[in-house]
Structures are given as C-alpha cells and as structure tokens.
C-alpha cells in the first residue's frame, strides 16, 4: 500500500515537472518569436537610438531630479529587454557570459546609481552595435529591399564608421570632461573625433595628458582604416550578399544566375529589373 502511494506521488511529481518544463519551453518559443519579428526589431532599434541620443543630449543638461527618473525608466526598460533576450536564447548560460550582457548590466547600474553615472554612462553608446546586430535584421532587409541588398556593404561600412564615431566620442568625452576645458559637451568630443579621424586636425581642441595622446593615435589609426574600407565598398562593383548552397561563396553580382566559383544555380531575390 505504501509502495503504491510513493509510486503515485513519484509519478505525480514527474508529471508536474514535465508540465513545468513544457510550459517553460513554450514560453521561451513565444519570446523567441517576438524577438525575431520585424516589428519588435524596429522597436528595439528605436529604443537603442533613444538611449544613445539621451546620453548625447544629457551632456548639455544640468543635473536635475527628472534626469534621475528618466534614467531609471531607461534602466528598467533595458532590464526587461535583457531578461527577454536571456529567455529567448537557446543557450542561456552562454548568453549570460556574453560581453553585451555585462555591458548592459553596467549600463543599468550607471543609470540607477547617480554616484557612478559619470564613470559608466558612456557605455550606453555601445548599444549602437545592436542597430545591425539584432537577430536577422540584415537578412530581413536583404529580402525585403533589393536596394539594400545591392548596397549592403556600403551601408554596413558606413554604419560601422558612424558607430565608431559615436563610441569613440563617448570615450573621449568621459576621459577628458572635467580635466580638459576644451571638452565640455559631447559635441566637443565629436568635433575632435571627426577632425582626428579625417586627419584635418585644426588644433583648436587637443586631448591633455599621456592617455590623451595615446587615445588620439588610436583614433587616427582606426578611423583611417574604416574610411579606407568604406571607400573600397563604394568604388568596387556592386555585389550582393547571398551564400551559395554548394561552395559557400557569399558575394555575387546583382544579376547572377550561377555561382562564379562552382557554377551552382543561385536563387537571388530580385525585382526582375
């Protein structure tokens, strides 16, 4: 009798555990579907842009109570997005260990603890990386827009250069504000970054200290390489990103029917023009 009772309880426990696992799996699939939807990706891009420009605008605004509450709202939204990203991930432990996760956690801390906002506030600009790294965004745009497919490399290189300018300007601002009278707002840092990257170097704004000189050197080297890549993408003949199923060649002519490497038929979406 007792054995039957324990067997029944064990079966009930196993069934309950299986139901919980099924419910979690179903919830994860639903969240994953939301993350992959085009509408959600657009909302996420709009949020990332808001986060980036809030950092830029707030460098011109004196400290006030509403700034703290606005930052707290942003921190709450980032936390929700981060939790959703973890739930949607197929490998959640790996997602937790990614650099993006740690950066988002630092952003949340910097937004909610005013004492260290000045130390990590610039990290929110790193959310610019999400603009082209959102799951499947490039693939979705490639299918929906033939113009994007033909100009994808130019757009991506231009976006990388823009992200580099934003992130570098944020680093310059954080490293020099309060120490360098020439760097008082984000626009000062952006002005210095652009003139340094283009090697124009007007000389009206320079970075102070040994770290400032090293930072200037790094900006010039990295910026020139990005400009060269963008120029190459503009000058080279138009290619479309489409992986050949047989040999894996990823770049083809816009009107290609066969892969130049192996001769396999490539089904490149087009408008028929």
mmCIF file of C-alpha atoms in Angstrom, residues 12-238:
data_model
loop_
_atom_site.group_PDB
_atom_site.id
_atom_site.type_symbol
_atom_site.label_atom_id
_atom_site.label_comp_id
_atom_site.label_asym_id
_atom_site.label_seq_id
_atom_site.Cartn_x
_atom_site.Cartn_y
_atom_site.Cartn_z
ATOM 1 C CA UNK A 12 2.650 12.934 -9.993
ATOM 2 C CA UNK A 13 5.939 14.770 -9.290
ATOM 3 C CA UNK A 14 7.439 13.667 -12.607
ATOM 4 C CA UNK A 15 4.297 14.714 -14.464
ATOM 5 C CA UNK A 16 4.309 18.115 -12.754
ATOM 6 C CA UNK A 17 7.992 18.599 -13.603
ATOM 7 C CA UNK A 18 7.329 17.658 -17.220
ATOM 8 C CA UNK A 19 4.440 20.135 -17.368
ATOM 9 C CA UNK A 20 6.654 22.904 -15.969
ATOM 10 C CA UNK A 21 9.396 22.135 -18.499
ATOM 11 C CA UNK A 22 6.842 22.145 -21.317
ATOM 12 C CA UNK A 23 5.422 25.471 -20.135
ATOM 13 C CA UNK A 24 8.907 27.000 -19.925
ATOM 14 C CA UNK A 25 9.787 25.693 -23.361
ATOM 15 C CA UNK A 26 6.572 27.100 -24.830
ATOM 16 C CA UNK A 27 7.168 30.464 -23.134
ATOM 17 C CA UNK A 28 10.725 30.543 -24.492
ATOM 18 C CA UNK A 29 9.456 29.825 -28.009
ATOM 19 C CA UNK A 30 6.932 32.650 -27.772
ATOM 20 C CA UNK A 31 9.549 35.136 -26.558
ATOM 21 C CA UNK A 32 11.934 33.952 -29.292
ATOM 22 C CA UNK A 33 9.216 34.511 -31.896
ATOM 23 C CA UNK A 34 8.680 38.043 -30.594
ATOM 24 C CA UNK A 35 12.403 38.776 -30.800
ATOM 25 C CA UNK A 36 12.529 37.560 -34.389
ATOM 26 C CA UNK A 37 9.555 39.622 -35.536
ATOM 27 C CA UNK A 38 10.330 42.623 -37.742
ATOM 28 C CA UNK A 39 8.117 44.942 -35.674
ATOM 29 C CA UNK A 40 9.946 44.144 -32.442
ATOM 30 C CA UNK A 41 13.314 44.664 -34.125
ATOM 31 C CA UNK A 42 12.142 48.104 -35.262
ATOM 32 C CA UNK A 43 11.020 48.942 -31.722
ATOM 33 C CA UNK A 44 14.376 47.753 -30.373
ATOM 34 C CA UNK A 45 16.263 49.908 -32.866
ATOM 35 C CA UNK A 46 14.136 52.939 -31.909
ATOM 36 C CA UNK A 47 14.870 52.263 -28.223
ATOM 37 C CA UNK A 48 18.615 51.941 -28.843
ATOM 38 C CA UNK A 49 18.610 55.236 -30.753
ATOM 39 C CA UNK A 50 16.713 56.886 -27.880
ATOM 40 C CA UNK A 51 19.263 55.537 -25.409
ATOM 41 C CA UNK A 52 22.192 56.814 -27.462
ATOM 42 C CA UNK A 53 20.769 60.278 -28.069
ATOM 43 C CA UNK A 54 19.711 60.598 -24.420
ATOM 44 C CA UNK A 55 23.385 60.346 -23.453
ATOM 45 C CA UNK A 56 24.312 62.981 -26.045
ATOM 46 C CA UNK A 57 21.530 65.399 -25.066
ATOM 47 C CA UNK A 58 22.019 64.999 -21.304
ATOM 48 C CA UNK A 59 25.625 66.204 -21.592
ATOM 49 C CA UNK A 60 24.116 69.646 -22.283
ATOM 50 C CA UNK A 61 21.604 69.446 -19.388
ATOM 51 C CA UNK A 62 22.464 70.336 -15.760
ATOM 52 C CA UNK A 63 21.745 67.749 -13.067
ATOM 53 C CA UNK A 64 18.074 67.629 -12.027
ATOM 54 C CA UNK A 65 15.619 65.228 -10.361
ATOM 55 C CA UNK A 66 13.801 64.440 -13.611
ATOM 56 C CA UNK A 67 17.083 63.267 -15.150
ATOM 57 C CA UNK A 68 17.412 60.594 -12.446
ATOM 58 C CA UNK A 69 13.839 59.370 -13.006
ATOM 59 C CA UNK A 70 14.310 59.382 -16.771
ATOM 60 C CA UNK A 71 17.498 57.328 -16.391
ATOM 61 C CA UNK A 72 15.689 54.954 -14.025
ATOM 62 C CA UNK A 73 12.979 54.419 -16.649
ATOM 63 C CA UNK A 74 15.631 53.622 -19.256
ATOM 64 C CA UNK A 75 17.303 51.231 -16.818
ATOM 65 C CA UNK A 76 14.007 49.408 -16.264
ATOM 66 C CA UNK A 77 13.425 49.033 -19.999
ATOM 67 C CA UNK A 78 16.980 47.758 -20.542
ATOM 68 C CA UNK A 79 16.470 45.232 -17.734
ATOM 69 C CA UNK A 80 13.248 43.966 -19.339
ATOM 70 C CA UNK A 81 14.935 43.681 -22.735
ATOM 71 C CA UNK A 82 17.905 41.863 -21.201
ATOM 72 C CA UNK A 83 15.631 39.393 -19.379
ATOM 73 C CA UNK A 84 13.697 38.773 -22.585
ATOM 74 C CA UNK A 85 16.938 38.227 -24.511
ATOM 75 C CA UNK A 86 18.068 35.628 -21.960
ATOM 76 C CA UNK A 87 14.707 33.826 -22.045
ATOM 77 C CA UNK A 88 14.724 33.823 -25.857
ATOM 78 C CA UNK A 89 18.284 32.468 -26.058
ATOM 79 C CA UNK A 90 18.666 28.773 -26.865
ATOM 80 C CA UNK A 91 21.849 28.642 -24.751
ATOM 81 C CA UNK A 92 21.074 30.841 -21.764
ATOM 82 C CA UNK A 93 24.342 30.283 -19.906
ATOM 83 C CA UNK A 94 26.273 31.355 -22.996
ATOM 84 C CA UNK A 95 24.020 34.415 -23.322
ATOM 85 C CA UNK A 96 24.751 35.359 -19.701
ATOM 86 C CA UNK A 97 28.503 35.163 -20.332
ATOM 87 C CA UNK A 98 28.479 37.384 -23.430
ATOM 88 C CA UNK A 99 30.133 40.806 -23.334
ATOM 89 C CA UNK A 100 26.878 42.533 -24.370
ATOM 90 C CA UNK A 101 25.194 41.211 -21.222
ATOM 91 C CA UNK A 102 27.893 42.599 -18.921
ATOM 92 C CA UNK A 103 27.818 45.957 -20.724
ATOM 93 C CA UNK A 104 24.032 46.153 -20.327
ATOM 94 C CA UNK A 105 24.359 45.355 -16.614
ATOM 95 C CA UNK A 106 26.914 48.150 -16.212
ATOM 96 C CA UNK A 107 24.593 50.500 -18.107
ATOM 97 C CA UNK A 108 21.720 49.642 -15.748
ATOM 98 C CA UNK A 109 23.943 50.256 -12.704
ATOM 99 C CA UNK A 110 25.205 53.562 -14.108
ATOM 100 C CA UNK A 111 21.657 54.741 -14.792
ATOM 101 C CA UNK A 112 20.274 53.842 -11.359
ATOM 102 C CA UNK A 113 23.193 54.786 -9.071
ATOM 103 C CA UNK A 114 23.913 58.518 -9.553
ATOM 104 C CA UNK A 115 27.276 58.320 -7.775
ATOM 105 C CA UNK A 116 28.824 56.335 -10.630
ATOM 106 C CA UNK A 117 26.821 57.652 -13.582
ATOM 107 C CA UNK A 118 29.822 59.665 -14.692
ATOM 108 C CA UNK A 119 32.009 56.553 -14.746
ATOM 109 C CA UNK A 120 29.926 54.285 -16.959
ATOM 110 C CA UNK A 121 27.267 56.487 -18.560
ATOM 111 C CA UNK A 122 29.151 56.476 -21.874
ATOM 112 C CA UNK A 123 28.653 52.698 -22.128
ATOM 113 C CA UNK A 124 25.074 53.221 -23.285
ATOM 114 C CA UNK A 125 26.512 54.373 -26.622
ATOM 115 C CA UNK A 126 27.710 50.778 -27.122
ATOM 116 C CA UNK A 127 24.049 49.921 -27.708
ATOM 117 C CA UNK A 128 24.664 51.337 -31.180
ATOM 118 C CA UNK A 129 26.176 47.956 -32.010
ATOM 119 C CA UNK A 130 22.662 46.494 -31.722
ATOM 120 C CA UNK A 131 21.487 48.537 -34.687
ATOM 121 C CA UNK A 132 22.946 45.996 -37.113
ATOM 122 C CA UNK A 133 23.388 43.027 -34.800
ATOM 123 C CA UNK A 134 19.714 42.500 -33.957
ATOM 124 C CA UNK A 135 18.802 38.900 -34.798
ATOM 125 C CA UNK A 136 18.202 38.524 -38.535
ATOM 126 C CA UNK A 137 17.927 42.247 -39.297
ATOM 127 C CA UNK A 138 20.340 42.225 -42.222
ATOM 128 C CA UNK A 139 18.752 39.096 -43.676
ATOM 129 C CA UNK A 140 15.236 40.544 -43.356
ATOM 130 C CA UNK A 141 16.221 43.816 -45.035
ATOM 131 C CA UNK A 142 18.059 41.928 -47.773
ATOM 132 C CA UNK A 143 14.877 40.030 -48.650
ATOM 133 C CA UNK A 144 12.502 42.997 -48.386
ATOM 134 C CA UNK A 145 14.642 45.574 -50.201
ATOM 135 C CA UNK A 146 16.576 44.924 -53.402
ATOM 136 C CA UNK A 147 18.226 48.338 -52.989
ATOM 137 C CA UNK A 148 19.531 47.309 -49.559
ATOM 138 C CA UNK A 149 20.814 44.013 -50.979
ATOM 139 C CA UNK A 150 22.769 45.847 -53.686
ATOM 140 C CA UNK A 151 24.202 48.442 -51.289
ATOM 141 C CA UNK A 152 24.506 46.327 -48.144
ATOM 142 C CA UNK A 153 28.295 46.514 -47.888
ATOM 143 C CA UNK A 154 28.345 50.303 -48.276
ATOM 144 C CA UNK A 155 25.545 50.667 -45.706
ATOM 145 C CA UNK A 156 27.254 48.350 -43.226
ATOM 146 C CA UNK A 157 30.645 50.047 -43.574
ATOM 147 C CA UNK A 158 29.002 53.460 -43.244
ATOM 148 C CA UNK A 159 27.117 52.278 -40.156
ATOM 149 C CA UNK A 160 30.330 50.878 -38.653
ATOM 150 C CA UNK A 161 32.050 54.223 -39.211
ATOM 151 C CA UNK A 162 29.129 56.076 -37.595
ATOM 152 C CA UNK A 163 29.138 53.685 -34.620
ATOM 153 C CA UNK A 164 32.905 54.129 -34.304
ATOM 154 C CA UNK A 165 32.498 57.925 -34.232
ATOM 155 C CA UNK A 166 29.755 57.752 -31.571
ATOM 156 C CA UNK A 167 31.554 55.258 -29.324
ATOM 157 C CA UNK A 168 34.931 56.993 -29.655
ATOM 158 C CA UNK A 169 33.391 60.404 -28.970
ATOM 159 C CA UNK A 170 31.765 58.979 -25.841
ATOM 160 C CA UNK A 171 35.124 57.614 -24.658
ATOM 161 C CA UNK A 172 36.840 60.952 -25.389
ATOM 162 C CA UNK A 173 34.107 62.833 -23.524
ATOM 163 C CA UNK A 174 34.297 60.582 -20.471
ATOM 164 C CA UNK A 175 38.114 60.604 -20.401
ATOM 165 C CA UNK A 176 38.520 64.379 -20.817
ATOM 166 C CA UNK A 177 35.468 66.108 -19.320
ATOM 167 C CA UNK A 178 36.415 67.893 -16.113
ATOM 168 C CA UNK A 179 40.135 67.612 -16.970
ATOM 169 C CA UNK A 180 40.184 69.360 -20.320
ATOM 170 C CA UNK A 181 38.483 72.781 -20.562
ATOM 171 C CA UNK A 182 38.119 72.276 -24.331
ATOM 172 C CA UNK A 183 35.872 69.210 -23.816
ATOM 173 C CA UNK A 184 32.705 70.377 -22.051
ATOM 174 C CA UNK A 185 29.933 68.655 -24.047
ATOM 175 C CA UNK A 186 29.519 65.652 -26.315
ATOM 176 C CA UNK A 187 29.614 67.909 -29.371
ATOM 177 C CA UNK A 188 33.145 68.988 -28.399
ATOM 178 C CA UNK A 189 34.215 65.342 -28.205
ATOM 179 C CA UNK A 190 32.503 64.518 -31.512
ATOM 180 C CA UNK A 191 34.134 67.527 -33.191
ATOM 181 C CA UNK A 192 37.570 66.399 -32.010
ATOM 182 C CA UNK A 193 36.938 62.805 -33.102
ATOM 183 C CA UNK A 194 35.823 63.773 -36.617
ATOM 184 C CA UNK A 195 38.760 66.148 -37.162
ATOM 185 C CA UNK A 196 41.158 63.485 -35.873
ATOM 186 C CA UNK A 197 39.710 60.639 -37.937
ATOM 187 C CA UNK A 198 39.821 62.737 -41.104
ATOM 188 C CA UNK A 199 43.361 63.909 -40.152
ATOM 189 C CA UNK A 200 42.174 67.511 -40.604
ATOM 190 C CA UNK A 201 43.468 68.408 -37.148
ATOM 191 C CA UNK A 202 42.513 72.072 -36.757
ATOM 192 C CA UNK A 203 44.343 72.128 -33.431
ATOM 193 C CA UNK A 204 41.753 74.185 -31.545
ATOM 194 C CA UNK A 205 40.898 71.130 -29.420
ATOM 195 C CA UNK A 206 43.560 68.687 -28.232
ATOM 196 C CA UNK A 207 43.484 65.954 -25.604
ATOM 197 C CA UNK A 208 45.534 66.506 -22.470
ATOM 198 C CA UNK A 209 47.805 64.046 -20.718
ATOM 199 C CA UNK A 210 49.665 60.953 -21.837
ATOM 200 C CA UNK A 211 46.460 58.935 -22.162
ATOM 201 C CA UNK A 212 45.020 61.709 -24.326
ATOM 202 C CA UNK A 213 47.892 61.435 -26.793
ATOM 203 C CA UNK A 214 47.633 57.652 -26.939
ATOM 204 C CA UNK A 215 43.871 57.924 -27.466
ATOM 205 C CA UNK A 216 44.426 60.383 -30.329
ATOM 206 C CA UNK A 217 46.850 57.966 -32.011
ATOM 207 C CA UNK A 218 44.400 55.070 -31.680
ATOM 208 C CA UNK A 219 41.571 57.175 -33.138
ATOM 209 C CA UNK A 220 43.639 58.168 -36.179
ATOM 210 C CA UNK A 221 44.793 54.616 -36.940
ATOM 211 C CA UNK A 222 41.372 53.001 -36.505
ATOM 212 C CA UNK A 223 39.494 55.826 -38.215
ATOM 213 C CA UNK A 224 41.659 55.829 -41.341
ATOM 214 C CA UNK A 225 41.225 52.065 -41.758
ATOM 215 C CA UNK A 226 37.439 52.415 -41.533
ATOM 216 C CA UNK A 227 37.456 55.228 -44.093
ATOM 217 C CA UNK A 228 39.513 53.076 -46.474
ATOM 218 C CA UNK A 229 37.065 50.178 -46.114
ATOM 219 C CA UNK A 230 34.120 52.486 -46.806
ATOM 220 C CA UNK A 231 35.848 53.927 -49.894
ATOM 221 C CA UNK A 232 36.612 50.427 -51.195
ATOM 222 C CA UNK A 233 32.976 49.395 -50.740
ATOM 223 C CA UNK A 234 31.812 52.435 -52.738
ATOM 224 C CA UNK A 235 34.350 52.051 -55.561
ATOM 225 C CA UNK A 236 34.151 48.275 -56.040
ATOM 226 C CA UNK A 237 31.486 46.825 -58.389
ATOM 227 C CA UNK A 238 28.141 46.193 -56.725
#
